[in-house]
Coordinates of C-alpha atoms and ligand atoms in Angstrom, one line a residue:
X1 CA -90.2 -26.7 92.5
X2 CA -89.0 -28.9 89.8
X3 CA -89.0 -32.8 90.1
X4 CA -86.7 -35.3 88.4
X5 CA -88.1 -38.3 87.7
X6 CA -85.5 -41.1 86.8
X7 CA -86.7 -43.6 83.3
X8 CA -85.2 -46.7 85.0
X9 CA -88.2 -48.9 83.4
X10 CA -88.5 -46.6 80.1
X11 CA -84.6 -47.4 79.6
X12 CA -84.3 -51.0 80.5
X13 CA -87.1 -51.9 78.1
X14 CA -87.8 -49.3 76.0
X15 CA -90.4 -51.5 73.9
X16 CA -92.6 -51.9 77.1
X17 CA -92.9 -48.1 77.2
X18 CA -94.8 -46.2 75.1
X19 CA -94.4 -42.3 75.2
X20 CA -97.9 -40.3 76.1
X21 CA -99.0 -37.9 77.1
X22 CA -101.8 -37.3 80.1
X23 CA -104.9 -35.4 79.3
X24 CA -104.7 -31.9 80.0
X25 CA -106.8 -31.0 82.5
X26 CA -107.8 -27.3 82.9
X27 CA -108.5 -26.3 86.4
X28 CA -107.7 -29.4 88.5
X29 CA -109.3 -29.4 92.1
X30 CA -107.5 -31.2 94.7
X31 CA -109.5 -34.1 96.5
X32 CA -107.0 -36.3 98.9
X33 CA -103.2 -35.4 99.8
X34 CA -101.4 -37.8 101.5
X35 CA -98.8 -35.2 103.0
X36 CA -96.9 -38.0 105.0
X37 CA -96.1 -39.9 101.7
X38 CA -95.2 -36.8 99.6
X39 CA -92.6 -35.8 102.3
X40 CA -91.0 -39.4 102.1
X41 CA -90.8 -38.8 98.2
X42 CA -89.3 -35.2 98.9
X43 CA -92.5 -33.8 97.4
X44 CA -93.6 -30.7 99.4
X45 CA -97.0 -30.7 100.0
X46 CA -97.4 -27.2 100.0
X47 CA -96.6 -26.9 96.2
X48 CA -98.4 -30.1 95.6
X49 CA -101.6 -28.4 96.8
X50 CA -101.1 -25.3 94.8
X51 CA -98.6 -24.8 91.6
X52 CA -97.9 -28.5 91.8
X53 CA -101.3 -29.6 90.8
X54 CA -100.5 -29.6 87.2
X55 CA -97.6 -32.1 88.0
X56 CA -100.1 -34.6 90.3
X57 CA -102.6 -34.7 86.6
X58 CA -99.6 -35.5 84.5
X59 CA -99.4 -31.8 82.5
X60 CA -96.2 -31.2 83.4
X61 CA -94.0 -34.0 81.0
X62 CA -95.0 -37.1 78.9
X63 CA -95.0 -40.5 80.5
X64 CA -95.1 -43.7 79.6
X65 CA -98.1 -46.0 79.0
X66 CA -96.6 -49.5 79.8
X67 CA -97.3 -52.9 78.0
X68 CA -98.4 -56.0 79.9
X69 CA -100.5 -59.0 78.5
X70 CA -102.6 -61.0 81.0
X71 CA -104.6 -64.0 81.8
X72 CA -108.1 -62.5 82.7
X73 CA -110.5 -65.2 84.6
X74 CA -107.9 -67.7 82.9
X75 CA -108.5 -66.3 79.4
X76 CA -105.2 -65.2 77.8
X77 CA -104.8 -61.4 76.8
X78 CA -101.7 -61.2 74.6
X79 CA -101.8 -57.0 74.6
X80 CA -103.5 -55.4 78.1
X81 CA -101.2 -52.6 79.1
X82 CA -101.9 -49.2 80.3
X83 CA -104.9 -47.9 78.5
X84 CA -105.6 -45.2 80.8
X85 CA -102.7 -44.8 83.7
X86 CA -99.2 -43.5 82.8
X87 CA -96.1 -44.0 84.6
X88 CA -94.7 -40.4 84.9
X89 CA -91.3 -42.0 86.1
X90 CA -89.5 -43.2 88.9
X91 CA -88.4 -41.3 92.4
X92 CA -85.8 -41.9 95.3
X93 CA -87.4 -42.3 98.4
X94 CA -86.0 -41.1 101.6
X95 CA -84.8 -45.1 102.4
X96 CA -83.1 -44.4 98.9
X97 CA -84.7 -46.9 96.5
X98 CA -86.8 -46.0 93.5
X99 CA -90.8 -45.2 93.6
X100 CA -92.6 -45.6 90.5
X101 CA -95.2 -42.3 90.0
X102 CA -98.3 -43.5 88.1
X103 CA -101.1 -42.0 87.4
X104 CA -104.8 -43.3 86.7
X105 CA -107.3 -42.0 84.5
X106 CA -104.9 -39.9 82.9
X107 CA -106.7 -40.3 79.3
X108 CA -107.0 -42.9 77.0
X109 CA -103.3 -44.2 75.7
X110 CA -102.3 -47.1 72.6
X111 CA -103.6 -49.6 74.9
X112 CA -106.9 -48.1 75.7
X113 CA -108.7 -50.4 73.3
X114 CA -112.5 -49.5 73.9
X115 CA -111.9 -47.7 76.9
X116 CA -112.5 -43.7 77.4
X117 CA -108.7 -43.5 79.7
X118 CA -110.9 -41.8 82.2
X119 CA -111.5 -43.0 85.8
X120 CA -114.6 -41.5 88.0
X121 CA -113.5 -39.6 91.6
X122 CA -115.6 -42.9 93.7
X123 CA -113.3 -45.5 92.1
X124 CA -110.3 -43.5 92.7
X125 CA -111.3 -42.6 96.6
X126 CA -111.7 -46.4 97.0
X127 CA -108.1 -46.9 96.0
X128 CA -106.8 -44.1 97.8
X129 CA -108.6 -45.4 101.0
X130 CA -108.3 -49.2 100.7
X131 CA -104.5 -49.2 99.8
X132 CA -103.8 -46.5 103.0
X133 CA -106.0 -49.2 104.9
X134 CA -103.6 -51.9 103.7
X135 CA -100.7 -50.2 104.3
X136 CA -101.7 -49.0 107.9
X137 CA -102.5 -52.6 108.1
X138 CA -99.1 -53.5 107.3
X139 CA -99.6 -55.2 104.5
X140 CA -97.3 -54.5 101.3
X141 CA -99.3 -52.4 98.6
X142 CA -99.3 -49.5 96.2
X143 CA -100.0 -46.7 98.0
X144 CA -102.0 -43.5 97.1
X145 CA -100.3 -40.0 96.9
X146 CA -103.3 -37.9 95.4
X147 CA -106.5 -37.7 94.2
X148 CA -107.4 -35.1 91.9
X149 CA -110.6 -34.3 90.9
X150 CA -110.3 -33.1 86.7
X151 CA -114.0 -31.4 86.0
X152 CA -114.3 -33.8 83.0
X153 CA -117.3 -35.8 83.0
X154 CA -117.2 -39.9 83.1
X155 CA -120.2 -41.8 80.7
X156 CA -120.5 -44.8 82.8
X157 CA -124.4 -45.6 83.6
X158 CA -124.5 -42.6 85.3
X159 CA -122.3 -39.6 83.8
X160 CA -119.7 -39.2 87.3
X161 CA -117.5 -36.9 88.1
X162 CA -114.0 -37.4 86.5
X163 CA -110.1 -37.6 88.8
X164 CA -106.8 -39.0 88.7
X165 CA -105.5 -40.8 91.0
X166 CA -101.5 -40.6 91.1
X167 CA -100.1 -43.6 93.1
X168 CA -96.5 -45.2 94.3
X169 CA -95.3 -48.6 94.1
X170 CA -92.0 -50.3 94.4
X171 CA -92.8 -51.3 91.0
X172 CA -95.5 -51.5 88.5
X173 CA -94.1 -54.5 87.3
X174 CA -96.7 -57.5 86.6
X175 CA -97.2 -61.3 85.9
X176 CA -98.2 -60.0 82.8
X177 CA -95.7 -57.8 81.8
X178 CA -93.3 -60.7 81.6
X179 CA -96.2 -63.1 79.6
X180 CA -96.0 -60.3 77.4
X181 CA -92.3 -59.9 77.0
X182 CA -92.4 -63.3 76.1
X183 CA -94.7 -63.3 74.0
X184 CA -92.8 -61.1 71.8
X185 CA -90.5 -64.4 70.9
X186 CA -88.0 -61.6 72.1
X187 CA -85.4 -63.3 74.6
X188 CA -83.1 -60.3 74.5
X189 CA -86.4 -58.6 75.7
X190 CA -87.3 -60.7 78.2
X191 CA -83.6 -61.0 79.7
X192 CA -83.5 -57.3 80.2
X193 CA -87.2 -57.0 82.1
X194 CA -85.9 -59.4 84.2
X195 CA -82.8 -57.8 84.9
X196 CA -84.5 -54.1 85.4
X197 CA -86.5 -56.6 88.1
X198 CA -84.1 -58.0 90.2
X199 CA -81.8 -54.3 90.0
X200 CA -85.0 -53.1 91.2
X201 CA -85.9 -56.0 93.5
X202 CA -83.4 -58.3 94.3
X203 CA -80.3 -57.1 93.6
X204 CA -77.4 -59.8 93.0
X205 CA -80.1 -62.5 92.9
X206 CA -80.0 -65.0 89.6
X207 CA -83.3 -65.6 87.5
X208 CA -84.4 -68.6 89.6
X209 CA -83.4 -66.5 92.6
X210 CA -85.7 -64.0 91.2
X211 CA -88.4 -66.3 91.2
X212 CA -88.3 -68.0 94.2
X213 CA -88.3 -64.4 96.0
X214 CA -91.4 -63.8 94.1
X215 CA -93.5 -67.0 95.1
X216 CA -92.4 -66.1 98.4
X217 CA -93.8 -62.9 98.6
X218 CA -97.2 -63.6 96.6
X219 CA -97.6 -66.6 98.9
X220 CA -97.2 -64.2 102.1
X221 CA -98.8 -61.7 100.8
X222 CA -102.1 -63.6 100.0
X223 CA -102.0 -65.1 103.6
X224 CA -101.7 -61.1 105.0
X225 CA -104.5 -60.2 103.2
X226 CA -106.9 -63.4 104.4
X227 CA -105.3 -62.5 108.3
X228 CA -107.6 -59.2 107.8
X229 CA -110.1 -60.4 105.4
X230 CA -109.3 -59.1 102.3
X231 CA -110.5 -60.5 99.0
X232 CA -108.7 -59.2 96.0
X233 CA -111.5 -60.0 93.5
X234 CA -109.7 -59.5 90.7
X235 CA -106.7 -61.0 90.6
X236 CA -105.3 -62.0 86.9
X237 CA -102.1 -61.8 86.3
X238 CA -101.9 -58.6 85.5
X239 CA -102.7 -57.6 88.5
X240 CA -100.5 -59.8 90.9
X241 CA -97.1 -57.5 90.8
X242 CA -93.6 -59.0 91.0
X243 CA -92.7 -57.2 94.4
X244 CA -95.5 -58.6 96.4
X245 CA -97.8 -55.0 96.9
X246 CA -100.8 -55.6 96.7
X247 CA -101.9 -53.8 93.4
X248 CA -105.2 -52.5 91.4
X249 CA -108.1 -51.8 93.9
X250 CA -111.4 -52.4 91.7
X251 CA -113.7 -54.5 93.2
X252 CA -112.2 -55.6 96.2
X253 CA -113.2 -55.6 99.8
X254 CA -113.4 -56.8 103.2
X255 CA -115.1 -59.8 104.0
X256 CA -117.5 -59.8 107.4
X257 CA -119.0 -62.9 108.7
X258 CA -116.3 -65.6 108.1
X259 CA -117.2 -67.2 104.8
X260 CA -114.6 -69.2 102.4
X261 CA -116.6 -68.6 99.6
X262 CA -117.1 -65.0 99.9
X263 CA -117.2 -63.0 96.7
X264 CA -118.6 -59.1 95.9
X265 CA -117.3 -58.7 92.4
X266 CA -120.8 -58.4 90.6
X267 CA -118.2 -60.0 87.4
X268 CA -116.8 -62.9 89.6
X269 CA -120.1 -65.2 89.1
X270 CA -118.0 -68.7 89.2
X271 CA -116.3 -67.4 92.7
X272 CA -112.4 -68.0 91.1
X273 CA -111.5 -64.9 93.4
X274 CA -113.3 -65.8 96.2
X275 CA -112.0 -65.5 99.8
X276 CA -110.5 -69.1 100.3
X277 CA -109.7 -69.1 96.9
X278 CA -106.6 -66.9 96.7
X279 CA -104.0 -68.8 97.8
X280 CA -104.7 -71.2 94.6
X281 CA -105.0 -68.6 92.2
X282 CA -101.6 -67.0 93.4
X283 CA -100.3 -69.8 93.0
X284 CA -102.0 -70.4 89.4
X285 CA -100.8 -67.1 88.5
X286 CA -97.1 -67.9 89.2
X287 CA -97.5 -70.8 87.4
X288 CA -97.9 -68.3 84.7
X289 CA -94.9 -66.6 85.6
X290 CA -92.8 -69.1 85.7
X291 CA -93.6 -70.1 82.0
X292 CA -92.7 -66.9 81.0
X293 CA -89.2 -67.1 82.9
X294 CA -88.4 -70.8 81.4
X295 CA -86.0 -69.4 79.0
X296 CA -83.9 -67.7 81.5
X297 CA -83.7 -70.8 84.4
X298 CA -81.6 -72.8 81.7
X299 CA -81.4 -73.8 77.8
X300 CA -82.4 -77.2 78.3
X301 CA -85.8 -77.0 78.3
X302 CA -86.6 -80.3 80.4
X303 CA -84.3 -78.5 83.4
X304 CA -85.5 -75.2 83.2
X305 CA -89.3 -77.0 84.1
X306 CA -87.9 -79.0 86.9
X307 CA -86.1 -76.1 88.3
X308 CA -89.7 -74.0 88.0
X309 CA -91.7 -76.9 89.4
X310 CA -89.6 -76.9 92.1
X311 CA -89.4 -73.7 93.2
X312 CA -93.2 -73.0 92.6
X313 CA -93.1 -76.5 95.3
X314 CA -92.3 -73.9 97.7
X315 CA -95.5 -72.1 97.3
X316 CA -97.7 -74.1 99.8
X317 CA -94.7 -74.1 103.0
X318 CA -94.5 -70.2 102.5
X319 CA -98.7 -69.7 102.5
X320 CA -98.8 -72.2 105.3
X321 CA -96.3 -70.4 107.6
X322 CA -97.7 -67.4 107.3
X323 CA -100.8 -68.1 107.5
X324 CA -100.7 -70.4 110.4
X325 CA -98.1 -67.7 112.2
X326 CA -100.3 -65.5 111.3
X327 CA -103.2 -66.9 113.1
X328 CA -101.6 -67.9 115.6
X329 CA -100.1 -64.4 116.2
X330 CA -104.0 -63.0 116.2
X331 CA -104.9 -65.6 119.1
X332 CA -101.4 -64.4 121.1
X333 CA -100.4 -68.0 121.6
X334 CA -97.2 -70.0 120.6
X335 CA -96.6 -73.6 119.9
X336 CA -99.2 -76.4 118.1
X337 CA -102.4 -74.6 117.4
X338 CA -103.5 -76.6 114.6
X339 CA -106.8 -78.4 115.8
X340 CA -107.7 -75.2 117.8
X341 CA -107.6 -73.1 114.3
X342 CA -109.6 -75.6 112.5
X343 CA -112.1 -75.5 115.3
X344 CA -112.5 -71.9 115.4
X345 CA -112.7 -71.6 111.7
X346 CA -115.0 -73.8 111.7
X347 CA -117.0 -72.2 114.9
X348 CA -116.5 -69.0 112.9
X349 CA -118.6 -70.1 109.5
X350 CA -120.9 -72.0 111.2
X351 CA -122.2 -69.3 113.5
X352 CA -121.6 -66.1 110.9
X353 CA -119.2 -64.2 113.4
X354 CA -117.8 -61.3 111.9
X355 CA -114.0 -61.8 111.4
X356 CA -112.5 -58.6 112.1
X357 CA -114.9 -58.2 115.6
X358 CA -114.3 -61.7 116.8
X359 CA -109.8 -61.6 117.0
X360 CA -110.6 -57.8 118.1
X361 CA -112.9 -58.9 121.3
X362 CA -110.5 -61.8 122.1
X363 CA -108.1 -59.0 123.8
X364 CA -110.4 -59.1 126.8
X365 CA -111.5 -62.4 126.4
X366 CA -107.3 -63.0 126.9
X367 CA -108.0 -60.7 129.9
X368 CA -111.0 -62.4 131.3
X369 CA -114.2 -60.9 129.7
X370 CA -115.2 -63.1 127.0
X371 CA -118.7 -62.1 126.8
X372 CA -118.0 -59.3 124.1
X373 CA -116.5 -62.4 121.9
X374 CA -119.0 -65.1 123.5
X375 CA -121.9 -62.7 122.1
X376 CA -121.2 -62.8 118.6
X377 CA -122.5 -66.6 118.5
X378 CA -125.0 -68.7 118.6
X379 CA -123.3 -72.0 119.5
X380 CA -122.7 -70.7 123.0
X381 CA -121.3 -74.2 124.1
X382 CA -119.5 -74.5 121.4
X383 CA -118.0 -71.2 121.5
X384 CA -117.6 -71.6 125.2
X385 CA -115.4 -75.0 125.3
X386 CA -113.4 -73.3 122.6
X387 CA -112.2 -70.3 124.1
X388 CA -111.7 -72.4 127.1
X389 CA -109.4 -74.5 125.3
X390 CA -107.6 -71.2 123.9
X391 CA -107.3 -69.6 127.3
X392 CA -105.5 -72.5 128.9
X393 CA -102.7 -72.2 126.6
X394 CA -101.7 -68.4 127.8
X395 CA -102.5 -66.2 125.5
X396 CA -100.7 -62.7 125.9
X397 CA -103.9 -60.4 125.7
X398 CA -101.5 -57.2 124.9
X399 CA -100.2 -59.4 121.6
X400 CA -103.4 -60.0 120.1
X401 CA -104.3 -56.2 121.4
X402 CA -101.6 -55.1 118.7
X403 CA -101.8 -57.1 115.9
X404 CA -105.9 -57.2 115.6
X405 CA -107.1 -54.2 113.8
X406 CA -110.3 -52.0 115.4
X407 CA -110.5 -50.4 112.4
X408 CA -111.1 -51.8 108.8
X409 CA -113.1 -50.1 105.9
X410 CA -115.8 -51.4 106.2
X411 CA -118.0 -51.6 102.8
X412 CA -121.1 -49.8 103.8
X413 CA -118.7 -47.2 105.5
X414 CA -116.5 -46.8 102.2
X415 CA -119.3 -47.0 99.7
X416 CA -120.9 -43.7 102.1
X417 CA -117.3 -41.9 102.1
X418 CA -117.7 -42.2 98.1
X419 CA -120.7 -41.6 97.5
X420 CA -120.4 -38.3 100.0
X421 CA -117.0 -37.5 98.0
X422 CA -118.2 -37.7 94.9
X423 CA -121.3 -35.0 95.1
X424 CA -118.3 -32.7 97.3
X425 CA -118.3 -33.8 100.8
X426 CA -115.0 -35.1 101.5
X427 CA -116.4 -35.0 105.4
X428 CA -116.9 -38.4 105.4
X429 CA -114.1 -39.8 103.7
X430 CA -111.7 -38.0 105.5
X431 CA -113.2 -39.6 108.9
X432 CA -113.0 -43.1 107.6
X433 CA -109.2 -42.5 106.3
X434 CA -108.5 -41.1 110.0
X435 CA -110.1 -44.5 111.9
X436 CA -108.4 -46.7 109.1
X437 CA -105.1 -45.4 109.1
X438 CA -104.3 -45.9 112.5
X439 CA -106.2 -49.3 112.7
X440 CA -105.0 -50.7 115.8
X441 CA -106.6 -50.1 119.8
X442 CA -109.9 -48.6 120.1
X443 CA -110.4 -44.9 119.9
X444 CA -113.2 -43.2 122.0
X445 CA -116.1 -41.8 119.4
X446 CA -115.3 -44.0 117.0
X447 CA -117.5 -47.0 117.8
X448 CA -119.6 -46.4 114.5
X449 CA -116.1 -47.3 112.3
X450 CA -115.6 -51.2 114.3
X451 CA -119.1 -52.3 113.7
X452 CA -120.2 -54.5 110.4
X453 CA -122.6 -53.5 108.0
X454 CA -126.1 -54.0 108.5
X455 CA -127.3 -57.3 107.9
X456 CA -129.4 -56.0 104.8
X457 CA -126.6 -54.3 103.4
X458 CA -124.3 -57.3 103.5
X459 CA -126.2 -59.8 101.9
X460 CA -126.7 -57.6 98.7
X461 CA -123.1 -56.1 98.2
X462 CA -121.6 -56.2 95.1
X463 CA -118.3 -54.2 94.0
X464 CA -117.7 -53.3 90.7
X465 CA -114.2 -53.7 88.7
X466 CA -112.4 -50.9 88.2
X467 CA -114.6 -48.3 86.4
Ligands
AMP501 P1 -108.2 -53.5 85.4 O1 -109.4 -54.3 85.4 O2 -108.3 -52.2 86.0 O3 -107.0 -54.3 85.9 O4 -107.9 -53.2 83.9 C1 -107.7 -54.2 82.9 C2 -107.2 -53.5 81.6 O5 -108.3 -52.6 81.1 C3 -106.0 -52.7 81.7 O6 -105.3 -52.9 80.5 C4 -106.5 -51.3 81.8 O7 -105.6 -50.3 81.4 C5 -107.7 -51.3 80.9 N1 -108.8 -50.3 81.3 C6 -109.6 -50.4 82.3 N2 -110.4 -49.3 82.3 C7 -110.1 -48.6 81.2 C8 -110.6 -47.3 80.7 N3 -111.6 -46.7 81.2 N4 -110.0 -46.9 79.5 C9 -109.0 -47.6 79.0 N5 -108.5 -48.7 79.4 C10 -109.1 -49.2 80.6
MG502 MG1 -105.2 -53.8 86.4

């Protein structure tokens, strides 16, 4: 079988792409196969499993490693880029639009600075099974085709076993790659990344338009991911893409008891990507953006910051209506639920209730049984007068049935399905991808999947970025 990959990015800004090529690896042992996502990219699984292994590693053709600068915890990187993923090229999906191929841990590129280029088979299962998650979820994100495991060994504290993971997105295109076409001085440069965005993006839409559709979607995006929990953890700008997928699963996870300021990163000490947290720093982050567009909204520079000001405005009415429909979807009700959200939020934190169970158990507290939901508190009056409150506006216990996931990976679950995967037991992993790929009604035998870490467990998890 032989693939052609398009160079849509490669051409439109050839001095963002830097030809490499992936490190060759030997005898390359298949891990994870995500057959459903192959077939959409007219890859055959079959081949992928056998002669096309050498295509999943990258040993088939060059790539290219990409340049992207970055603000880092707020620091400013002027040179990040790919130091050890390649973008083999771009695909037609069966909808017809382009897929980027990447690969990660493909060997250490121009931009690999200190870093070895290598990634270790537990980071890479985390990726594969937290952006399936997401995307079974609903929720825009890269998603995983492959992991590969490469026989190479990784020095991190412990020498690990070494894979590549080769993933999809829209686009790889970052906040940062356009800080770092402008940082070039280059306008010509930054015109033309800009363009390549909205042809691949927003076609017909001007620079502003451009924008505006991308505030939109990182403000809606941030508000799907706090509907199920999700804390990014590390989100600097290079890692908050221009389509609105969710992108670059290091230390991320799901939060549990309902908590604002929850944070696992072991590097996040200050909290910056905490929980309640992200809907700021998106919106920080497009701040970012929007500097780097300035030259393209219009010459005079006083308008072109007015015109950005105003769009980036916007930010706040898009988190807020998807957030608040959002919530509002996951308690099955309609009209004015403000003061009964606040409530429960506050109902939520105070008594420790795990998110994910509590919107779950409401289906049969719509139907009549609250005790399952009444259980996880405490403040029994409190929680009591609440759902009292809740129940006499209607709620339609099938809605919240549908849109409240059973199913989400849970840490302790994920960091078992690793730590199985990486001594050679992919038993586990493939059990978890099964309950959190089809996330929604409860499945008989899989009990052990809905359930929250052990209290022990919780209180001392810490994730770590992207190793
Ligand atoms: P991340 O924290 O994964 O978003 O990565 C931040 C930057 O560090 C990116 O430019 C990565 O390409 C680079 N990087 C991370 N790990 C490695 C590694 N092991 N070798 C080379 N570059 C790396
Ligand atoms: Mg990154």
């Amino acid at each position: 079988m032989s693939i052609s990959l398009s160079s849509d990015f490669a051409r439109a800004v050839p001095e963002m792409a830097v030809s490499w090529e992936a490190v060759p690896v030997p005898e390359p042992v298949l891990l994870v196969l995500n057959e459903p996502l192959a077939k959409e990219l007219g890859l055959d699984p079959a081949w992928l499993r056998s002669d096309g292994l050498p295509f999943l590693v990258g040993n088939e053709a060059p790539g290219v490693a990409q340049a992207y600068a970055g603000h880092q915890f707020g620091g400013y990187s002027p040179r990040l880029g790919d130091g050890r993923a390649l973008l083999l090229g771009e695909l037609t999906h069966a909808d017809g639009t382009l897929r980027d191929l990447h690969l990660k841990g493909s060997g250490r590129t121009p931009f690999a600075r200190g870093g070895d280029g290598l990634a270790a088979v537990g980071p890479m299962l985390r990726e594969y099974v937290l952006s399936e998650a997401m995307h079974a979820l609903g929720i825009p994100t890269t998603r995983s085709l492959a992991v590969v495991a490469t026989g190479a060994v990784v020095h991190r504290e412990l020498p690990l076993p070494g894979a590549v993971l080769a993933r999809v997105a829209s686009s790889h295109l970052r906040v940062g790659s356009f800080q770092y076409a402008r940082n070039t001085g280059d306008h010509d440069l930054l015109r033309r990344l800009a363009d390549h965005a909205i042809a691949r993006h927003h076609p017909g839409s001007t620079y502003l338009e451009l924008f505006e559709r991308v505030v939109a979607a990182q403000a809606e995006l941030v508000a799907r991911w706090m509907l199920v929990g999700f804390i990014h953890g590390v989100m600097n700008t290079d890692n908050m893409t221009i389509s609105g997928e969710t992108i670059d699963y290091g230390p991320c996870a799901f939060m549990e008891a309902y908590d604002p300021t929850t944070v696992y990163s072991s590097i996040d000490h200050g909290g910056r990507y905490a929980y309640g947290n992200q809907p700021i720093v998106a919106e920080w982050n497009l701040a970012r953006l929007a500097e780097a567009l300035l030259p393209l909204f219009a010459d005079d520079e006083d308008r072109a910051v007015s015109l950005a000001l105003e769009a980036l405005g916007t930010f706040d009415g898009h988190f807020e209506r998807a957030w608040i429909g959002g919530l509002r979807a996951k308690l099955g009700v309609t009209g004015d639920v403000q003061p009964l959200l606040k409530d429960l939020l506050t109902l939520l934190h105070a008594n420790h209730v795990d998110f994910t169970s509590f919107f779950h158990r409401l289906a049969a507290a719509a139907r009549g049984d609250a005790e399952p939901a009444r259980s996880l508190f405490l403040d029994l009056a409190g929680i009591d007068d609440w759902i009292a409150r809740w129940r006499s506006l209607g709620p339609d216990a099938d809605a919240v049935e549908r849109v409240n996931p059973v199913y989400i990976p849970r840490n302790h679950l994920v960091e078992e399905a690793l730590a199985a995967g990486s001594a050679g037991d992919l038993g586990p992993l493939e059990r978890l991808l099964d309950a959190v790929t089809s996330p929604y009604g409860e499945r008989p035998g899989l009990e052990h999947f809905a359930a929250p870490a052990p209290q022990d467990f919780s209180a001392t998890y810490r994730t770590f970025c992207g190793t």
